[in-house]
Short mmCIF file of C-alpha atoms and ligand atoms in Angstrom, two decimals:
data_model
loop_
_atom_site.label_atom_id
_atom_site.label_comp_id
_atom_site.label_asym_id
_atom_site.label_seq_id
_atom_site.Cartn_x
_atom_site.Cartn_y
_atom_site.Cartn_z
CA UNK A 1 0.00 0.00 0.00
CA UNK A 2 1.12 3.58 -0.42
CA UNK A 3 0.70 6.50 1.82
CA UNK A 4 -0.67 9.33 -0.28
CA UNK A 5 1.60 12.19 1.88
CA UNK A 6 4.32 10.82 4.09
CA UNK A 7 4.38 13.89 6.77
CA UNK A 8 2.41 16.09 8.57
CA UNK A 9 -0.24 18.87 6.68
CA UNK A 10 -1.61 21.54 7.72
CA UNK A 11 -5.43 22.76 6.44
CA UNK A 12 -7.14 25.52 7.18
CA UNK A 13 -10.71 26.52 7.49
CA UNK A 14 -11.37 29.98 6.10
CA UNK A 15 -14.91 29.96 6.53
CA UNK A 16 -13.99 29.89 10.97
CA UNK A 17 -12.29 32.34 10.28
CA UNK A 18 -14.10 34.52 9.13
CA UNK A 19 -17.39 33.60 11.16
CA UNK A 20 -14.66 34.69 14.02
CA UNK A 21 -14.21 37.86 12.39
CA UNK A 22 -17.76 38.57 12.07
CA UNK A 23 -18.33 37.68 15.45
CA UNK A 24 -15.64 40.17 16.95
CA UNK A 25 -17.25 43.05 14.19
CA UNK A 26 -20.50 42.76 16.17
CA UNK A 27 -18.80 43.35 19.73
CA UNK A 28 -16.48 45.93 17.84
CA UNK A 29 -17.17 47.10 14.76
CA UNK A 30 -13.58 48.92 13.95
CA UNK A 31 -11.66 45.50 14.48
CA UNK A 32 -8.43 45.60 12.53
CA UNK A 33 -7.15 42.09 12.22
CA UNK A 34 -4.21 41.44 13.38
CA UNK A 35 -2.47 38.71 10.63
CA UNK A 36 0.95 39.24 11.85
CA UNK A 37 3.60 36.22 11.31
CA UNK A 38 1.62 34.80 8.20
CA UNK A 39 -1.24 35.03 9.88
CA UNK A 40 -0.63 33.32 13.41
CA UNK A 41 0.62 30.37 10.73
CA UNK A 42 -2.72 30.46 8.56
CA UNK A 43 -1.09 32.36 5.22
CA UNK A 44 -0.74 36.02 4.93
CA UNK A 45 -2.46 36.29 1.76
CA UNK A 46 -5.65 33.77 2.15
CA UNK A 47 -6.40 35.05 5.29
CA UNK A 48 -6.11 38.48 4.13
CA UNK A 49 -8.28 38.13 1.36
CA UNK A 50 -10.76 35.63 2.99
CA UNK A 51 -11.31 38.63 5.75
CA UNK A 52 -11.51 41.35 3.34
CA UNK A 53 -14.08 39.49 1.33
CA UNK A 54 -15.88 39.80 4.53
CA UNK A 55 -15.40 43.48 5.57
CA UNK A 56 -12.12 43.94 7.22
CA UNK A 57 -11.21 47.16 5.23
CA UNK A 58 -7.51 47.25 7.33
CA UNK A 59 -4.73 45.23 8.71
CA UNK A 60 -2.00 44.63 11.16
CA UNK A 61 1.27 42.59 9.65
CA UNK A 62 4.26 42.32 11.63
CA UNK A 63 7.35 43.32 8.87
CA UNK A 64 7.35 45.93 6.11
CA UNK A 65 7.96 42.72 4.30
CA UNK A 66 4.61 41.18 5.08
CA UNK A 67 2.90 44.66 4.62
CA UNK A 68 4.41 44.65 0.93
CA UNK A 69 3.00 41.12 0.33
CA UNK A 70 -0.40 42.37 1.25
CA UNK A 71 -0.10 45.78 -0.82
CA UNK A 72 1.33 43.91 -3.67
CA UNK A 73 -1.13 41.16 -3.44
CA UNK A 74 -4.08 43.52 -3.92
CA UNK A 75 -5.13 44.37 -0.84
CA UNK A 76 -6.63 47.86 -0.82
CA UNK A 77 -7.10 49.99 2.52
CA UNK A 78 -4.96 50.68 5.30
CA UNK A 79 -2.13 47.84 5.98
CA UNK A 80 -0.16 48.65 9.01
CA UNK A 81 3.87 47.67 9.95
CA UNK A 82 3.54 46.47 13.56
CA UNK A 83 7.16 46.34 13.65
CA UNK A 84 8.06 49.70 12.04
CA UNK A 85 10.26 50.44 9.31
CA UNK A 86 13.50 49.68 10.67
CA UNK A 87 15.89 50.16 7.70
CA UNK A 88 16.11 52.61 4.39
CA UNK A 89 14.60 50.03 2.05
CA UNK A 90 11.68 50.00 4.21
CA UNK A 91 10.61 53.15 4.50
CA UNK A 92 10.92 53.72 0.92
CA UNK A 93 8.42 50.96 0.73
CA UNK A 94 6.26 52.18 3.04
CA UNK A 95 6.00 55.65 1.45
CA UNK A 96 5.99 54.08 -1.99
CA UNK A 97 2.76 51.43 -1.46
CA UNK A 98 0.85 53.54 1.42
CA UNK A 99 1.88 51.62 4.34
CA UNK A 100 1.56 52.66 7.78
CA UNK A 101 4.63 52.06 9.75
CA UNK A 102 4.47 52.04 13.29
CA UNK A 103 6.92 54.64 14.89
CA UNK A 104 8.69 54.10 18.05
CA UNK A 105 11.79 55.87 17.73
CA UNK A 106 13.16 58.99 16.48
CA UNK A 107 15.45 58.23 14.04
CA UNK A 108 12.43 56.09 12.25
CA UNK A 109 10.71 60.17 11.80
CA UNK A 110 14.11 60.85 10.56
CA UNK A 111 14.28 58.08 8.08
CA UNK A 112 10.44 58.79 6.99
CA UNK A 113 10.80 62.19 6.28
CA UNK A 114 13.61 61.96 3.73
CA UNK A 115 11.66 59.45 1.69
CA UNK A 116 8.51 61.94 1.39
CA UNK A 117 8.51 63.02 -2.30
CA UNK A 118 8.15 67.27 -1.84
CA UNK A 119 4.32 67.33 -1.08
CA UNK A 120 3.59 64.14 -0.14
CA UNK A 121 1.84 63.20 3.09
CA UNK A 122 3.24 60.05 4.82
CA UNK A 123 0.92 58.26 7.24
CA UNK A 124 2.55 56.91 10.20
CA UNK A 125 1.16 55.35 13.37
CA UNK A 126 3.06 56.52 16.94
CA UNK A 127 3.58 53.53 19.21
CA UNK A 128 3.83 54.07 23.01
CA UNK A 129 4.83 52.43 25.91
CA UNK A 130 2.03 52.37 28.52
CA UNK A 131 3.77 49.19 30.06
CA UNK A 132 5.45 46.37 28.14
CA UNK A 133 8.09 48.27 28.15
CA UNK A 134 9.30 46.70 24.80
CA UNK A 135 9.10 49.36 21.87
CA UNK A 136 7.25 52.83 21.95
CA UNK A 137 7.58 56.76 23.07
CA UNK A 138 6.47 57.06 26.75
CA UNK A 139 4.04 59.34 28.02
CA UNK A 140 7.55 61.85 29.06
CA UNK A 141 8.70 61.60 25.64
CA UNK A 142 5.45 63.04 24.30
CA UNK A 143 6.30 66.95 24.23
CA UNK A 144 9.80 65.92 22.35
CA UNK A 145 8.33 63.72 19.63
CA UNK A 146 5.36 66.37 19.30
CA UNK A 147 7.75 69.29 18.75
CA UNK A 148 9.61 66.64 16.34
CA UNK A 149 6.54 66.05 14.16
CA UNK A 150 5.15 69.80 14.00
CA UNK A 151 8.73 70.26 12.02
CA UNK A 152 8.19 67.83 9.75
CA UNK A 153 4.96 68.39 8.34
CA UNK A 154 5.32 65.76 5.57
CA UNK A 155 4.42 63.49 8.51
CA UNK A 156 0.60 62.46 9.52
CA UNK A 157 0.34 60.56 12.44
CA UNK A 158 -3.10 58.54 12.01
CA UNK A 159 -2.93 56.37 14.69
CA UNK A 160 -1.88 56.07 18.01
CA UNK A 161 -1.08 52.49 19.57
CA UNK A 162 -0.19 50.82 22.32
CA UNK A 163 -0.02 47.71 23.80
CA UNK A 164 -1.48 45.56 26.84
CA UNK A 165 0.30 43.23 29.20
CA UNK A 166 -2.32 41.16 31.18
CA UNK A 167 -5.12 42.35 29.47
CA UNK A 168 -6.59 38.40 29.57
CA UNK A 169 -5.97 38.33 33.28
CA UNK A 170 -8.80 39.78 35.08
CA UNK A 171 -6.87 39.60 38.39
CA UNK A 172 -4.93 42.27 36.92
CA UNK A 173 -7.36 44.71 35.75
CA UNK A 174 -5.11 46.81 37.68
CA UNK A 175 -2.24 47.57 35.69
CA UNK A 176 -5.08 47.12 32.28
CA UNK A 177 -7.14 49.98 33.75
CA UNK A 178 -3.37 52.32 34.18
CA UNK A 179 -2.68 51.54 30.80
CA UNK A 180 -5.72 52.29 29.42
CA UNK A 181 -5.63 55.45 31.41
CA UNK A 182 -1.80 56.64 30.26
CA UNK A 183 -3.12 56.08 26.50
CA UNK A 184 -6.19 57.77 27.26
CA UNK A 185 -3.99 60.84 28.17
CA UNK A 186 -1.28 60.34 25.39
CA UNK A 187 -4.12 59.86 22.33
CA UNK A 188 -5.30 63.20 24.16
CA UNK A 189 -1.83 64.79 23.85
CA UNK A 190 -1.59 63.35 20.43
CA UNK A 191 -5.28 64.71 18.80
CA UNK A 192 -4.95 68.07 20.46
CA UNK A 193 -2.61 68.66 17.52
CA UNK A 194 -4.15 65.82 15.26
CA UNK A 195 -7.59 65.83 15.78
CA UNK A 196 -8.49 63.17 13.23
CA UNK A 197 -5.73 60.87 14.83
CA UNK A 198 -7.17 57.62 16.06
CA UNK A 199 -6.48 55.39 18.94
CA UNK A 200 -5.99 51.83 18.88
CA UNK A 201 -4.81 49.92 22.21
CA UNK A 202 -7.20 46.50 22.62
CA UNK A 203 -6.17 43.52 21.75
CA UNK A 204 -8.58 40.10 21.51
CA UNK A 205 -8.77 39.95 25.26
CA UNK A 206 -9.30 43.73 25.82
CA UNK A 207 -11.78 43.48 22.80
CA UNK A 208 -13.95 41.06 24.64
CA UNK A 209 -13.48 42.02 28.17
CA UNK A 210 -12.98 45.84 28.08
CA UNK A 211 -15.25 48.04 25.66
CA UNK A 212 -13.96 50.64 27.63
CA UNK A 213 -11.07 50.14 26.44
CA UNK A 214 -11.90 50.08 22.70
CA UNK A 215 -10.96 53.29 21.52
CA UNK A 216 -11.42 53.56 17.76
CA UNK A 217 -9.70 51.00 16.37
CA UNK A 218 -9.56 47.43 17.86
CA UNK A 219 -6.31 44.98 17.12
CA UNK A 220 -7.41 40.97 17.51
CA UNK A 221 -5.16 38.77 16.70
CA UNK A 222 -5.37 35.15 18.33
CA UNK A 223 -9.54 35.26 18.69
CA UNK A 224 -9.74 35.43 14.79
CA UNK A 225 -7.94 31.93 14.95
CA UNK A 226 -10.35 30.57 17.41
CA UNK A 227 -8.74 30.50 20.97
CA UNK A 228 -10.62 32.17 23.32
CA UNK A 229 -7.30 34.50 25.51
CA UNK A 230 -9.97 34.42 28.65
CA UNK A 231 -10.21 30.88 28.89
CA UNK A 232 -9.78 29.55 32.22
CA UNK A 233 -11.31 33.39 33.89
CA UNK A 234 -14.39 34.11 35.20
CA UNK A 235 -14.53 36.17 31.99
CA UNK A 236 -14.26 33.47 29.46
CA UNK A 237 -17.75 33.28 28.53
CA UNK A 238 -17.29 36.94 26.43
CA UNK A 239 -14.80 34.17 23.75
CA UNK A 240 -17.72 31.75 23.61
CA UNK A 241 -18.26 30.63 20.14
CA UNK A 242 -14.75 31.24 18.50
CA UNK A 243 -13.69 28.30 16.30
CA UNK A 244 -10.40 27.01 15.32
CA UNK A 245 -9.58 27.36 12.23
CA UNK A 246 -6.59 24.94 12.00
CA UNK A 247 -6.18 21.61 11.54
CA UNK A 248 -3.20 19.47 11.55
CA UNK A 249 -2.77 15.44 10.24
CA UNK A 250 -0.37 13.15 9.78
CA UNK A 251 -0.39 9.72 8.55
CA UNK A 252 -0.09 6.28 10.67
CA UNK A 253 2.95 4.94 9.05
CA UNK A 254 2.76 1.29 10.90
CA UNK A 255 0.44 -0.38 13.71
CA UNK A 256 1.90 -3.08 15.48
CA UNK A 257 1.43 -4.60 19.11
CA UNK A 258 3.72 -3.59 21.84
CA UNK A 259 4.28 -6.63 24.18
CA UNK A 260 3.78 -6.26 27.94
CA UNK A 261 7.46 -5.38 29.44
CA UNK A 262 9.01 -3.75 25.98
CA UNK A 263 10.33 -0.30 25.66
CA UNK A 264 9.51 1.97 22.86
CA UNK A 265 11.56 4.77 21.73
CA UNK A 266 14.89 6.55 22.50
CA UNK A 267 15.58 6.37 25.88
CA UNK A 268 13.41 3.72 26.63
CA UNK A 269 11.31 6.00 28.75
CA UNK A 270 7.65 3.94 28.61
CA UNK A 271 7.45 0.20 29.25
CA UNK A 272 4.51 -1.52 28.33
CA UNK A 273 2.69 -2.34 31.54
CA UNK A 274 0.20 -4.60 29.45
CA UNK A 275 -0.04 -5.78 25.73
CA UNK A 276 -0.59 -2.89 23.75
CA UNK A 277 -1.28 -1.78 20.24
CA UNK A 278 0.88 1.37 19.32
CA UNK A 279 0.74 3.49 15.81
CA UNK A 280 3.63 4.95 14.35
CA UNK A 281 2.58 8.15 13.23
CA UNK A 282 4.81 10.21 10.57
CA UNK A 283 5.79 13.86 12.31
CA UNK A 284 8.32 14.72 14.87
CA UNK A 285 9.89 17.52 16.12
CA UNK A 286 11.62 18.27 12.40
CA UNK A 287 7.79 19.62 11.61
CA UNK A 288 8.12 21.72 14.62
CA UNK A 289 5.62 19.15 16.77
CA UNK A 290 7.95 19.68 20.14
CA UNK A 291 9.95 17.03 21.67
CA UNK A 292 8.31 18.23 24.74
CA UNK A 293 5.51 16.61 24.54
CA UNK A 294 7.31 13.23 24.42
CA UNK A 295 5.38 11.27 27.34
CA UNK A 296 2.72 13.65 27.99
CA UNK A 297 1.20 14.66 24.48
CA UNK A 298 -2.20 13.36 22.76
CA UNK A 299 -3.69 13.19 19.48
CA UNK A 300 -6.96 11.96 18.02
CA UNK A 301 -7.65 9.07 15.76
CA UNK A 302 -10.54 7.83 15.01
CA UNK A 303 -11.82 10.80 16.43
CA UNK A 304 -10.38 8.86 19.76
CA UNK A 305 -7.80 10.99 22.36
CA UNK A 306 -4.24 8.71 22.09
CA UNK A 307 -1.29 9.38 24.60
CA UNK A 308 1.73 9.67 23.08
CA UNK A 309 3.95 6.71 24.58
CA UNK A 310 7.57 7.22 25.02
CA UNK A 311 9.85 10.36 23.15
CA UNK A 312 8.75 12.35 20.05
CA UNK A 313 11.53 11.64 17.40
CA UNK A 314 12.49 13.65 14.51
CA UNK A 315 9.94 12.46 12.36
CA UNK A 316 8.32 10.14 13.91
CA UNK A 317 5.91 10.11 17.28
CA UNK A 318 4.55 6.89 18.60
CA UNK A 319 0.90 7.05 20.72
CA UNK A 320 -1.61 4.40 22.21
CA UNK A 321 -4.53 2.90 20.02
CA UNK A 322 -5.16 -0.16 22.06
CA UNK A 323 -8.52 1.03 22.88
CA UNK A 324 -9.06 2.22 19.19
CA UNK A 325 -10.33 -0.63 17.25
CA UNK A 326 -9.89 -0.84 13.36
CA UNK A 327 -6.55 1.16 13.28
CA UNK A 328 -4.63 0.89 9.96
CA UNK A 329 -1.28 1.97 8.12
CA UNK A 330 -2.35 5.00 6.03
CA UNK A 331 -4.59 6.31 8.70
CA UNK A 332 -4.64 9.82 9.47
CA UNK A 333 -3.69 11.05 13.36
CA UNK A 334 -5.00 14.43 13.82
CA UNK A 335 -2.40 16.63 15.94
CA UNK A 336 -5.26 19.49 16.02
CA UNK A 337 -8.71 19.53 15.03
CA UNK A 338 -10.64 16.61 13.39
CA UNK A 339 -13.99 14.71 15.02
CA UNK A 340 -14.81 13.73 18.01
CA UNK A 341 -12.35 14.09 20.93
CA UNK A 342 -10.45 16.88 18.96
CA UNK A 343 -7.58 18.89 20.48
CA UNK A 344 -7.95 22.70 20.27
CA UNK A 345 -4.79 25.00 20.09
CA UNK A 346 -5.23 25.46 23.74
CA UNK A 347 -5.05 22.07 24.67
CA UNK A 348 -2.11 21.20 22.30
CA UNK A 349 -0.81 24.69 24.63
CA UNK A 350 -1.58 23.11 27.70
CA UNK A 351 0.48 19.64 27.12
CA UNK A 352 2.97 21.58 25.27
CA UNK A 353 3.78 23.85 27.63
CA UNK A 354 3.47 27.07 26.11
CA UNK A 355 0.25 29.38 24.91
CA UNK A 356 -2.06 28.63 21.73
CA UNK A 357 0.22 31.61 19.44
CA UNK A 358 3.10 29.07 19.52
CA UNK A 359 1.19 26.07 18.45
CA UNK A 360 -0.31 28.25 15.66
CA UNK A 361 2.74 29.70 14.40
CA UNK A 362 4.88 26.58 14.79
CA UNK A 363 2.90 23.77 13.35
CA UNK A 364 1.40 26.75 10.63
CA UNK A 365 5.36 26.77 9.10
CA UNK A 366 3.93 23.25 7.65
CA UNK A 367 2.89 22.42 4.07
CA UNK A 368 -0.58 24.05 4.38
CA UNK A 369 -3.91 24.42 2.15
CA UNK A 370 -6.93 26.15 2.37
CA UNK A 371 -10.46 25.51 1.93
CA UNK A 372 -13.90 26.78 2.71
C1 PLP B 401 0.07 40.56 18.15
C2 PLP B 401 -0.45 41.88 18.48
C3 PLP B 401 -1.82 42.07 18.69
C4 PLP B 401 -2.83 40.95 18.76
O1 PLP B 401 -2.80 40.35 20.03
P1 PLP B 401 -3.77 39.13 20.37
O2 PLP B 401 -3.50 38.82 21.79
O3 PLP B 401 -3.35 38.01 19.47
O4 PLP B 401 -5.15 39.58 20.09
C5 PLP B 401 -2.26 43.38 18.86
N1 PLP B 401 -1.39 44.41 18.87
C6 PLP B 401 -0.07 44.24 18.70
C7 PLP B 401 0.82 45.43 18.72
C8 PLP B 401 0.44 42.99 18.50
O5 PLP B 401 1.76 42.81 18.34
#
């Protein structure tokens, strides 16, 4: 018998996303996806144009790069540099195909300014530091950068951004509610010289949790891929309804029994307590599925949860389908997604170790196609 594809593949479901979309336009109708890092692993482009079939009419990428994909992939409206322009080459391409770098430093107005062609406006967006104290002007720096801009009047700022912290954390509402109230004062600084600037600080969890919070424009990122960032809070019920949009197979290469008292993989770290019946199924940690989850992961087949027995290998993972009758070579395991007992990116998070962003963008860097 052959196997048709011999590793794992990745599919994605555009229709969840954009019934996610549509579901975060009702609760805020200025949401600006966020489709940074090809899309949280979906695909820059068919995400992009799946969501601006349905209304999104602006977008978040993470690189000029990205931003130039989308511009030169035909996507009209505002596209905006989350990272900034952060060498020559890309602010010329930001002031050649209208896109919107994010600002956080200085030299970036610098470098902006000399690209403007005598006459030309350039739209930027001013990011600021209200407490993640990564990149962005703070709320001291604001007179300086103001004075900055009024000189160069080839600049526009449009928006003004920053970002939350522990915005999914409602034990920290805290710290949400100060930075909400330093942007609140900054965006005020800001409009009192542009009035038509507009303010953008929530991301998915602040979109669900804090309309107060929404400002003009809204910035969702991992809610448009179906995991809920409240999950496990008393607030979690504001994410109810988000799908996943991702799912991830790879093919039983072998099923074989696994005699009571024998080892399987490196390290011999599982002994079979009992007879078993093990699958061989073809991924590893080569296709980014961690070696961490060697003795604690799970997939589905047969729509069945199977523990992973022993260590993930490069390309090969070995899990438990004793109680899964009918098992065969050429079957499909699903690592996310699929019927019955499926995993969602959170629980793949949760036995991984790490949050549902990493699954996505990880296992996303896969051979991938989309459909409906
Ligand atoms: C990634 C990102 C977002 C989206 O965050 P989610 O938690 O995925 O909704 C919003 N704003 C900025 C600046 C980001 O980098």
């Amino acid at each position: 018998m052959t196997i048709a594809y011999n590793k794992l593949s990745v599919r994605v479901r555009l229709g969840a996303l954009r019934r996610n979309f549509q579901r975060l336009r009702r609760m805020a109708p200025a949401a600006m996806p966020v489709i940074k890092s090809d899309a949280y692993g979906h695909g820059l482009m068919p995400v992009a144009r799946a969501l601006e079939a349905a209304g999104a009419d602006a977008f978040a990428a993470g690189t000029v790069d990205e931003c130039v994909q989308l511009r030169d992939g035909g996507i009209p409206g505002r596209i905006v540099a989350l990272l900034g322009a952060t060498d020559a080459d890309d602010a010329e391409c930001c002031v050649a195909r209208s896109i919107v770098p994010a600002v956080y430093s200085a030299d970036q107005l610098e470098l902006l300014a000399s690209r403007a062609a005598p006459g030309q406006q350039v739209d930027i967006a001013l990011k600021f530091d209200t407490g993640m104290a990564r990149l962005g002007f703070t709320e001291a720096d604001l007179p300086a950068l103001l004075d900055r801009l009024h000189a160069r009047p080839m600049l526009r700022p449009v928006l003004a951004m920053s970002h939350l912290a522990v915005s999914d954390d409602p034990e920290r509402a805290d710290f949400t509610r100060q930075q909400g109230e330093a942007f609140a004062r900054i965006l005020a600084g800001v409009r009192a010289a542009w009035p038509a600037a507009q303010g953008s600080l929530a991301n998915s969890a602040a979109l669900l949790a804090h309309p107060e919070l929404h400002f003009d424009v809204q910035r969702p990122g991992i809610a448009l891929y179906g995991s809920n960032p409240l999950r496990g809070t008393p607030q979690a019920h504001h994410g109810d309804g988000l799908e996943p949009a991702m799912d991830v197979t790879a093919p039983i290469l072998q099923v074989h029994p696994l005699p009571a008292g024998r080892s399987i993989s490196y390290g011999r770290t599982f002994t079979a307590p009992r007879g078993m019946t093990v699958a061989i199924v073809a991924t590893g940690y080569a296709d980014a599925y961690s070696r961490g989850l060697s003795g604690r992961g799970a997939m589905t087949v047969h729509g069945r949860r199977v523990p992973i027995l022993g260590r993930v290998c490069m390309q090969m993972t070995a899990v438990d389908v004793s109680d899964v009758p009918g098992v065969a070579a050429g079957d499909a395991a699903h690592l996310l997604g699929g019927p019955g007992e499926a995993l969602t990116p959170d629980d793949l998070a949760d036995l991984w170790g790490t949050i549902s962003y990493e699954v996505l963008c990880l296992l996303g860097m896969n051979p991938r196609t989309h459909e409906e």
